[in-house]
Amino acid sequence: MSNEIKHHLTDELLMAYSAGTLPEAFNLMVATHLSLCDTCRAQAESYDALGGCMLQDAPDMVDLADDALDATLALIAGGAAPDLPASPSCDVLPAPLRDYVGGGVSDIKWKPVGMGVKQAILPTSAGASARLLFIPAGAAMPDHGHKGMELTMVLQGAFSDEIDRFARGDIEIADEDLEHMPVADISADCICLAVTDAPLKFNSLIPKLVQPFLRI
Amino acid sequence: MFAEVEPVETCGAAEAAQQVMRKRKTTVRKGNAAVNREDDGCKPQGEWVAHVLRIRSAQDKTAFAELFRHFAPRVKAFLIKSGSTPSQAEECTQEVMATLWHKAHLFDPSRASVATWVYTIARNRRIDLLRKERRPEPEELTWGPEAEPDQADIVSLQQETAHLREALKALPEAQRELIEKAYFGDLSHREIAAQTGLPLGTIKSRIRLALDRLRHAMK
């Protein structure tokens, strides 16, 4: 399946994911893409290896308390934290997303935003936001630009815009310079994960007025 | 925070460099058999693998104590550098090391060195502790019924990691330092620019140069 993915994460995002410096919403995007894309997963693991080498060769080390080993063995004797129950499988949502939705695609709590488009905002920490978007087959998102950085990944169906066509697993990276009007393929309803570190701005008047109410 | 990313260019570069730095299921690299050195007074990485396997199969406390003496002071230093107080770092390090014991059955030496594995556990715990947020992880890969990794894959991966370690040590100081800040300082490129006073473009190009060198060394 990964052979079909054409639009990948950037090196900068993969390295930041490995270093642990991304906001939660972006971590969710990266983890979801890696679940579908072996190429980026291998790349991310090589950045983890870089982190491991750095840990191994850090110039300074800090001594632990004298009883640290005993304290740790006591922690171990206390038993492992129970594993979180795995979410039931779903053909549309990879595991990291199922954890945030609390189930599969049928459990998403959609809110209509007009023209048949629906969204569901996912609970992530401040600094960036994540949401799922539902675009009916053949429908268009309003023509819009972006204030910060926005990543959109297709989970079901496909969409096309001025740049290219994007299908399951493909990520479109948009910044201030991109104004686009994505249109969903006619063959299926399109579901996407979108994360952004700034609010979306729409070009036509009505969506702009509605924007604060939609939290997008 | 990521408005500075140049998507088109980096995307192309990423594709060109795919799997160069780290190939999965590669053939055994020739001529690098003795890359592991004891130059820092530590046991070679391959031996740490045996330690984890002893913990997994025999709950071996001696093996754990040796791993602890090696990695715990490094994990604690890492946590302090990325913003923990010393007492937080002490507690968190103990938790990281306990996790290593409890999750020993999940360690796959054909996919990661022990140092890499410890790093990922410490990083995730740091996000949990300092930011109070979840760390989404990719879906587990399912390998089918034969869970035991191939011995040649283990050797290959462990050698590649040792090789990467040497290449990292050979980087020019300015480049290595920036990578260290990105990993250990919990800093975005923009924050590194603010901290060092270097222009953002310089930070990005130095990091890119460093990664190119590492990839070249891994060929």
Short mmCIF file of C-alpha atoms in Angstrom, two decimals:
data_model
loop_
_atom_site.label_atom_id
_atom_site.label_comp_id
_atom_site.label_asym_id
_atom_site.label_seq_id
_atom_site.Cartn_x
_atom_site.Cartn_y
_atom_site.Cartn_z
CA MET A 1 0.00 0.00 0.00
CA SER A 2 2.85 2.38 0.75
CA ASN A 3 4.07 2.15 -2.84
CA GLU A 4 1.08 4.19 -3.88
CA ILE A 5 1.82 7.08 -1.52
CA LYS A 6 3.30 9.94 -3.54
CA HIS A 7 3.29 12.84 -1.11
CA HIS A 8 5.38 12.31 2.00
CA LEU A 9 6.42 14.10 5.18
CA THR A 10 9.43 16.42 5.02
CA ASP A 11 12.77 15.51 6.62
CA GLU A 12 12.33 18.45 8.96
CA LEU A 13 9.01 17.11 10.28
CA LEU A 14 10.35 13.57 10.63
CA MET A 15 13.40 14.75 12.55
CA ALA A 16 11.27 16.98 14.80
CA TYR A 17 8.92 14.05 15.48
CA SER A 18 11.89 11.95 16.51
CA ALA A 19 13.38 14.75 18.62
CA GLY A 20 9.98 15.20 20.27
CA THR A 21 9.70 18.92 19.54
CA LEU A 22 6.41 18.98 17.59
CA PRO A 23 3.08 20.07 19.06
CA GLU A 24 0.74 17.17 19.84
CA ALA A 25 -1.49 17.73 16.76
CA PHE A 26 1.54 17.43 14.45
CA ASN A 27 2.74 14.33 16.31
CA LEU A 28 -0.67 12.82 15.63
CA MET A 29 -0.34 13.60 11.92
CA VAL A 30 3.15 12.10 11.73
CA ALA A 31 2.16 8.96 13.67
CA THR A 32 -0.88 8.49 11.42
CA HIS A 33 1.16 8.87 8.23
CA LEU A 34 3.89 6.49 9.52
CA SER A 35 1.18 3.91 10.17
CA LEU A 36 0.47 3.88 6.42
CA CYS A 37 3.89 4.69 4.93
CA ASP A 38 6.83 2.30 5.39
CA THR A 39 9.18 4.65 3.57
CA CYS A 40 8.67 7.47 6.07
CA ARG A 41 8.62 4.98 8.96
CA ALA A 42 12.11 3.76 8.05
CA GLN A 43 13.25 7.35 7.78
CA ALA A 44 11.75 8.22 11.18
CA GLU A 45 13.48 5.21 12.72
CA SER A 46 16.80 6.41 11.35
CA TYR A 47 16.23 9.72 13.13
CA ASP A 48 15.52 7.76 16.31
CA ALA A 49 18.86 6.00 15.76
CA LEU A 50 20.50 9.42 15.60
CA GLY A 51 18.90 10.26 18.95
CA GLY A 52 20.20 6.96 20.35
CA CYS A 53 23.76 7.71 19.22
CA MET A 54 23.56 11.12 20.81
CA LEU A 55 22.31 9.66 24.07
CA GLN A 56 25.13 7.12 24.03
CA ASP A 57 27.83 9.72 23.45
CA ALA A 58 26.48 12.68 25.41
CA PRO A 59 29.52 14.56 26.73
CA ASP A 60 28.24 14.85 30.26
CA MET A 61 26.43 12.40 32.43
CA VAL A 62 24.60 13.04 35.67
CA ASP A 63 24.97 10.68 38.61
CA LEU A 64 21.85 9.24 40.11
CA ALA A 65 20.94 9.10 43.78
CA ASP A 66 22.82 6.39 45.71
CA ASP A 67 19.70 4.29 46.12
CA ALA A 68 18.49 4.79 42.53
CA LEU A 69 19.03 1.21 41.39
CA ASP A 70 17.23 -0.20 44.45
CA ALA A 71 14.41 2.31 43.98
CA THR A 72 14.09 1.25 40.36
CA LEU A 73 14.04 -2.43 41.26
CA ALA A 74 11.28 -1.62 43.74
CA LEU A 75 9.35 0.12 40.92
CA ILE A 76 9.83 -2.98 38.79
CA ALA A 77 8.58 -5.22 41.60
CA GLY A 78 5.46 -3.03 41.74
CA GLY A 79 4.53 -4.28 38.27
CA ALA A 80 4.03 -2.67 34.87
CA ALA A 81 1.40 -0.04 34.18
CA PRO A 82 -1.52 -1.80 32.50
CA ASP A 83 -1.55 -1.51 28.72
CA LEU A 84 -4.32 0.64 27.33
CA PRO A 85 -6.95 -1.47 25.60
CA ALA A 86 -6.40 -1.51 21.83
CA SER A 87 -9.14 0.22 19.85
CA PRO A 88 -11.11 -2.05 17.54
CA SER A 89 -9.72 -2.18 14.02
CA CYS A 90 -11.02 0.11 11.28
CA ASP A 91 -10.12 0.24 7.59
CA VAL A 92 -10.15 4.03 7.47
CA LEU A 93 -8.54 5.20 10.72
CA PRO A 94 -5.05 3.93 11.68
CA ALA A 95 -4.46 3.15 15.39
CA PRO A 96 -3.17 6.59 16.52
CA LEU A 97 -6.34 8.24 15.19
CA ARG A 98 -8.63 5.59 16.67
CA ASP A 99 -7.19 6.49 20.08
CA TYR A 100 -8.23 10.13 19.61
CA VAL A 101 -11.65 9.36 18.11
CA GLY A 102 -12.35 6.69 20.70
CA GLY A 103 -13.22 4.14 18.04
CA GLY A 104 -13.50 3.71 14.30
CA VAL A 105 -14.84 5.86 11.51
CA SER A 106 -18.46 5.22 12.56
CA ASP A 107 -17.70 6.72 16.00
CA ILE A 108 -16.58 10.12 14.68
CA LYS A 109 -18.82 12.86 16.04
CA TRP A 110 -19.23 14.99 12.92
CA LYS A 111 -20.48 18.58 13.02
CA PRO A 112 -21.80 20.07 9.77
CA VAL A 113 -19.99 23.19 8.57
CA GLY A 114 -22.12 23.83 5.46
CA MET A 115 -22.29 22.62 1.84
CA GLY A 116 -22.29 19.03 3.06
CA VAL A 117 -18.80 19.42 4.55
CA LYS A 118 -18.44 18.11 8.11
CA GLN A 119 -15.65 18.26 10.66
CA ALA A 120 -14.68 16.77 14.02
CA ILE A 121 -12.11 18.58 16.16
CA LEU A 122 -9.78 16.20 18.00
CA PRO A 123 -8.59 16.88 21.54
CA THR A 124 -4.93 17.98 21.37
CA SER A 125 -2.88 20.43 23.40
CA ALA A 126 -2.69 24.15 22.63
CA GLY A 127 -0.28 25.40 19.97
CA ALA A 128 -1.78 23.50 17.06
CA SER A 129 -5.09 21.88 16.26
CA ALA A 130 -6.19 18.66 14.60
CA ARG A 131 -9.50 17.82 12.99
CA LEU A 132 -11.08 15.30 10.71
CA LEU A 133 -12.81 16.62 7.59
CA PHE A 134 -15.57 15.00 5.59
CA ILE A 135 -16.01 16.29 2.04
CA PRO A 136 -18.87 14.74 0.05
CA ALA A 137 -17.88 13.07 -3.23
CA GLY A 138 -17.45 15.72 -5.92
CA ALA A 139 -17.77 18.67 -3.50
CA ALA A 140 -15.27 21.51 -3.09
CA MET A 141 -13.82 23.13 0.02
CA PRO A 142 -14.12 26.94 -0.12
CA ASP A 143 -11.15 28.62 -1.79
CA HIS A 144 -8.80 29.41 1.10
CA GLY A 145 -5.30 30.44 2.08
CA HIS A 146 -3.32 29.61 5.23
CA LYS A 147 -1.80 31.69 7.97
CA GLY A 148 0.66 29.20 9.36
CA MET A 149 1.41 25.68 8.26
CA GLU A 150 -1.31 23.21 7.44
CA LEU A 151 -0.90 19.50 6.72
CA THR A 152 -3.77 17.54 5.21
CA MET A 153 -3.68 13.77 4.83
CA VAL A 154 -6.26 11.71 2.96
CA LEU A 155 -7.74 8.73 4.83
CA GLN A 156 -10.55 7.81 2.44
CA GLY A 157 -11.36 8.84 -1.13
CA ALA A 158 -9.16 11.46 -2.78
CA PHE A 159 -9.05 15.17 -3.56
CA SER A 160 -7.41 17.32 -6.22
CA ASP A 161 -6.34 20.94 -6.17
CA GLU A 162 -4.05 23.29 -8.08
CA ILE A 163 -1.01 21.23 -6.97
CA ASP A 164 -1.89 17.58 -7.61
CA ARG A 165 -4.24 14.74 -6.76
CA PHE A 166 -4.03 13.31 -3.23
CA ALA A 167 -5.18 9.81 -2.25
CA ARG A 168 -5.04 7.69 0.93
CA GLY A 169 -1.82 8.33 2.84
CA ASP A 170 -0.80 11.35 0.74
CA ILE A 171 -0.01 14.54 2.66
CA GLU A 172 -0.42 18.02 1.27
CA ILE A 173 1.71 20.64 2.99
CA ALA A 174 0.31 24.15 2.72
CA ASP A 175 1.76 27.42 3.96
CA GLU A 176 1.11 31.15 3.45
CA ASP A 177 1.95 30.93 -0.23
CA LEU A 178 -0.68 28.37 -1.13
CA GLU A 179 -4.24 29.41 -1.92
CA HIS A 180 -6.18 26.43 -3.11
CA MET A 181 -9.61 24.92 -3.62
CA PRO A 182 -9.51 21.17 -2.97
CA VAL A 183 -12.23 19.17 -4.76
CA ALA A 184 -13.12 15.65 -3.65
CA ASP A 185 -13.10 12.89 -6.27
CA ILE A 186 -16.56 12.00 -7.53
CA SER A 187 -16.10 8.28 -6.79
CA ALA A 188 -16.20 8.44 -2.97
CA ASP A 189 -16.72 10.77 -0.01
CA CYS A 190 -13.36 12.09 1.12
CA ILE A 191 -12.18 11.92 4.74
CA CYS A 192 -9.01 13.77 5.72
CA LEU A 193 -6.98 14.54 8.81
CA ALA A 194 -5.92 18.20 8.89
CA VAL A 195 -3.57 19.83 11.38
CA THR A 196 -2.59 23.46 11.53
CA ASP A 197 -0.67 25.80 13.79
CA ALA A 198 -2.87 28.77 12.80
CA PRO A 199 -6.55 29.33 11.97
CA LEU A 200 -7.67 28.73 8.40
CA LYS A 201 -8.70 31.80 6.46
CA PHE A 202 -11.39 31.60 3.80
CA ASN A 203 -11.58 34.03 0.91
CA SER A 204 -15.31 34.33 0.40
CA LEU A 205 -17.17 36.51 2.87
CA ILE A 206 -19.52 34.06 4.51
CA PRO A 207 -17.01 31.40 5.50
CA LYS A 208 -14.85 34.13 7.05
CA LEU A 209 -17.73 35.26 9.28
CA VAL A 210 -18.54 31.71 10.26
CA GLN A 211 -14.93 30.80 10.95
CA PRO A 212 -14.76 31.84 14.63
CA PHE A 213 -17.84 29.75 15.38
CA LEU A 214 -16.41 26.71 13.69
CA ARG A 215 -13.08 26.99 15.49
CA ILE A 216 -11.23 26.48 12.24
CA MET B 1 6.09 27.39 14.29
CA PHE B 2 6.56 25.56 10.99
CA ALA B 3 5.79 28.37 8.66
CA GLU B 4 9.44 28.26 7.63
CA VAL B 5 9.34 24.78 6.16
CA GLU B 6 10.01 24.58 2.45
CA PRO B 7 7.77 21.71 1.46
CA VAL B 8 8.59 21.19 -2.18
CA GLU B 9 12.33 21.12 -1.85
CA THR B 10 12.58 19.03 1.32
CA CYS B 11 10.02 16.58 0.01
CA GLY B 12 12.18 15.87 -3.01
CA ALA B 13 15.30 15.56 -0.89
CA ALA B 14 13.54 13.18 1.46
CA GLU B 15 12.57 10.93 -1.38
CA ALA B 16 16.07 10.91 -2.79
CA ALA B 17 17.47 10.01 0.57
CA GLN B 18 14.85 7.43 1.49
CA GLN B 19 16.26 4.41 3.21
CA VAL B 20 19.83 5.48 2.61
CA MET B 21 20.61 6.31 6.21
CA ARG B 22 18.91 3.26 7.50
CA LYS B 23 17.85 0.34 5.39
CA ARG B 24 15.51 -2.26 6.72
CA LYS B 25 16.39 -5.87 5.96
CA THR B 26 19.67 -4.97 4.34
CA THR B 27 22.40 -7.43 3.56
CA VAL B 28 25.22 -7.67 6.05
CA ARG B 29 27.62 -4.81 5.58
CA LYS B 30 31.10 -6.01 4.67
CA GLY B 31 34.23 -4.71 6.28
CA ASN B 32 32.67 -2.99 9.26
CA ALA B 33 32.58 -5.94 11.57
CA ALA B 34 34.77 -4.23 14.15
CA VAL B 35 33.07 -0.85 14.27
CA ASN B 36 32.07 -1.19 17.88
CA ARG B 37 34.86 0.21 19.96
CA GLU B 38 35.40 0.53 23.63
CA ASP B 39 36.83 4.00 23.20
CA ASP B 40 34.50 5.50 25.80
CA GLY B 41 35.00 2.74 28.31
CA CYS B 42 31.57 1.28 27.54
CA LYS B 43 30.64 -2.13 26.35
CA PRO B 44 30.04 -2.34 22.64
CA GLN B 45 26.40 -1.91 21.63
CA GLY B 46 25.99 -5.47 20.52
CA GLU B 47 26.53 -6.61 24.06
CA TRP B 48 23.71 -4.45 25.37
CA VAL B 49 21.45 -6.46 23.10
CA ALA B 50 22.40 -9.60 25.00
CA HIS B 51 21.66 -7.78 28.26
CA VAL B 52 18.12 -6.94 27.19
CA LEU B 53 17.55 -10.48 25.97
CA ARG B 54 18.72 -11.80 29.37
CA ILE B 55 16.26 -9.50 31.12
CA ARG B 56 13.52 -10.66 28.80
CA SER B 57 14.12 -14.38 29.07
CA ALA B 58 15.49 -14.74 32.60
CA GLN B 59 14.58 -11.55 34.52
CA ASP B 60 18.32 -11.18 35.02
CA LYS B 61 18.95 -8.49 37.64
CA THR B 62 22.71 -8.46 37.12
CA ALA B 63 22.22 -7.65 33.45
CA PHE B 64 19.75 -4.95 34.46
CA ALA B 65 22.16 -3.41 36.97
CA GLU B 66 24.85 -3.16 34.29
CA LEU B 67 22.45 -1.57 31.82
CA PHE B 68 21.31 0.78 34.54
CA ARG B 69 24.85 1.91 35.38
CA HIS B 70 25.49 2.67 31.72
CA PHE B 71 22.26 4.28 30.59
CA ALA B 72 20.68 5.88 33.67
CA PRO B 73 23.28 8.70 34.02
CA ARG B 74 22.87 9.44 30.31
CA VAL B 75 19.09 9.50 30.47
CA LYS B 76 19.21 11.78 33.50
CA ALA B 77 21.57 14.19 31.72
CA PHE B 78 19.30 14.17 28.67
CA LEU B 79 16.24 15.01 30.76
CA ILE B 80 17.99 17.84 32.61
CA LYS B 81 19.26 19.32 29.34
CA SER B 82 15.77 19.31 27.93
CA GLY B 83 14.34 21.24 30.84
CA SER B 84 13.63 18.89 33.77
CA THR B 85 14.64 19.80 37.29
CA PRO B 86 17.21 17.39 38.80
CA SER B 87 14.61 15.79 41.08
CA GLN B 88 12.12 15.36 38.22
CA ALA B 89 14.90 13.91 36.10
CA GLU B 90 15.90 11.45 38.85
CA GLU B 91 12.35 10.15 39.25
CA CYS B 92 11.74 10.07 35.52
CA THR B 93 15.00 8.20 34.83
CA GLN B 94 14.00 5.51 37.29
CA GLU B 95 10.66 5.18 35.51
CA VAL B 96 12.36 4.99 32.12
CA MET B 97 14.66 2.22 33.36
CA ALA B 98 11.74 0.33 34.92
CA THR B 99 9.89 0.61 31.59
CA LEU B 100 12.92 -0.92 29.90
CA TRP B 101 12.53 -3.96 32.16
CA HIS B 102 8.78 -4.25 31.67
CA LYS B 103 8.94 -3.79 27.89
CA ALA B 104 12.01 -5.95 27.27
CA HIS B 105 9.77 -8.43 25.40
CA LEU B 106 8.94 -5.71 22.86
CA PHE B 107 12.58 -4.89 22.03
CA ASP B 108 13.46 -5.90 18.47
CA PRO B 109 17.24 -5.85 17.86
CA SER B 110 16.70 -6.09 14.10
CA ARG B 111 14.97 -2.69 14.19
CA ALA B 112 16.81 -0.67 16.85
CA SER B 113 19.95 -0.61 18.96
CA VAL B 114 19.48 -0.64 22.73
CA ALA B 115 20.58 3.02 22.88
CA THR B 116 17.95 3.95 20.27
CA TRP B 117 15.30 2.08 22.19
CA VAL B 118 16.24 3.73 25.49
CA TYR B 119 16.24 7.10 23.74
CA THR B 120 12.68 6.65 22.45
CA ILE B 121 11.41 5.58 25.87
CA ALA B 122 13.12 8.59 27.52
CA ARG B 123 11.84 10.99 24.87
CA ASN B 124 8.25 9.80 25.24
CA ARG B 125 8.45 10.00 29.01
CA ARG B 126 9.83 13.53 28.73
CA ILE B 127 6.87 14.65 26.61
CA ASP B 128 4.55 13.06 29.12
CA LEU B 129 6.27 14.69 32.07
CA LEU B 130 7.17 18.18 30.83
CA ARG B 131 4.31 18.87 28.47
CA LYS B 132 1.63 16.72 30.06
CA GLU B 133 0.56 15.49 26.67
CA ARG B 134 0.16 12.21 24.89
CA ARG B 135 2.69 11.06 22.37
CA PRO B 136 0.90 9.45 19.43
CA GLU B 137 2.90 6.48 18.14
CA PRO B 138 2.49 4.73 14.78
CA GLU B 139 0.49 1.55 14.56
CA GLU B 140 2.51 -1.52 15.54
CA LEU B 141 3.78 -3.48 12.58
CA THR B 142 2.57 -7.02 12.51
CA TRP B 143 5.27 -9.43 11.51
CA GLY B 144 3.23 -12.59 11.25
CA PRO B 145 3.59 -15.68 13.42
CA GLU B 146 7.40 -15.91 13.43
CA ALA B 147 8.21 -13.08 15.78
CA GLU B 148 11.89 -13.99 16.12
CA PRO B 149 13.99 -11.63 13.98
CA ASP B 150 16.63 -13.02 11.67
CA GLN B 151 20.15 -13.10 13.13
CA ALA B 152 21.67 -11.49 10.01
CA ASP B 153 19.21 -8.62 10.27
CA ILE B 154 20.19 -8.05 13.88
CA VAL B 155 23.90 -8.00 13.07
CA SER B 156 23.32 -5.70 10.14
CA LEU B 157 21.20 -3.21 12.05
CA GLN B 158 23.51 -3.14 15.06
CA GLN B 159 26.53 -2.58 12.80
CA GLU B 160 24.79 0.16 10.89
CA THR B 161 23.97 1.95 14.10
CA ALA B 162 27.57 1.68 15.26
CA HIS B 163 28.61 3.07 11.90
CA LEU B 164 26.17 5.96 12.22
CA ARG B 165 27.61 6.68 15.64
CA GLU B 166 31.12 6.96 14.21
CA ALA B 167 29.86 9.20 11.40
CA LEU B 168 28.12 11.45 13.90
CA LYS B 169 31.32 11.78 15.90
CA ALA B 170 33.18 12.76 12.74
CA LEU B 171 30.85 15.67 11.93
CA PRO B 172 32.20 19.21 12.14
CA GLU B 173 31.53 20.58 15.61
CA ALA B 174 29.12 23.31 14.46
CA GLN B 175 26.89 20.78 12.69
CA ARG B 176 26.91 18.20 15.46
CA GLU B 177 26.11 20.85 18.02
CA LEU B 178 22.97 21.93 16.19
CA ILE B 179 21.68 18.38 15.92
CA GLU B 180 22.32 17.94 19.62
CA LYS B 181 20.37 21.10 20.38
CA ALA B 182 17.45 19.88 18.28
CA TYR B 183 17.35 16.54 20.10
CA PHE B 184 18.44 17.42 23.61
CA GLY B 185 17.31 21.00 23.94
CA ASP B 186 13.66 20.33 23.06
CA LEU B 187 14.04 23.20 20.59
CA SER B 188 12.48 23.85 17.20
CA HIS B 189 14.76 25.26 14.51
CA ARG B 190 13.26 28.68 15.14
CA GLU B 191 14.01 28.44 18.86
CA ILE B 192 17.57 27.33 18.13
CA ALA B 193 17.93 30.42 15.95
CA ALA B 194 16.72 32.62 18.81
CA GLN B 195 19.05 30.91 21.29
CA THR B 196 22.21 30.90 19.20
CA GLY B 197 21.68 34.19 17.40
CA LEU B 198 22.37 32.40 14.11
CA PRO B 199 19.97 33.13 11.24
CA LEU B 200 17.28 30.50 10.70
CA GLY B 201 18.59 29.82 7.19
CA THR B 202 22.04 28.98 8.61
CA ILE B 203 20.56 26.58 11.16
CA LYS B 204 18.57 24.80 8.49
CA SER B 205 21.42 24.56 6.03
CA ARG B 206 23.84 23.29 8.69
CA ILE B 207 21.43 20.61 9.79
CA ARG B 208 20.82 19.67 6.16
CA LEU B 209 24.58 19.47 5.56
CA ALA B 210 25.00 17.29 8.62
CA LEU B 211 22.29 14.90 7.44
CA ASP B 212 23.80 14.78 3.95
CA ARG B 213 27.18 13.87 5.44
CA LEU B 214 25.64 11.15 7.58
CA ARG B 215 23.79 9.71 4.60
CA HIS B 216 26.96 9.79 2.55
CA ALA B 217 28.85 8.00 5.31
CA MET B 218 26.15 5.32 5.44
CA LYS B 219 26.41 4.50 1.74
#
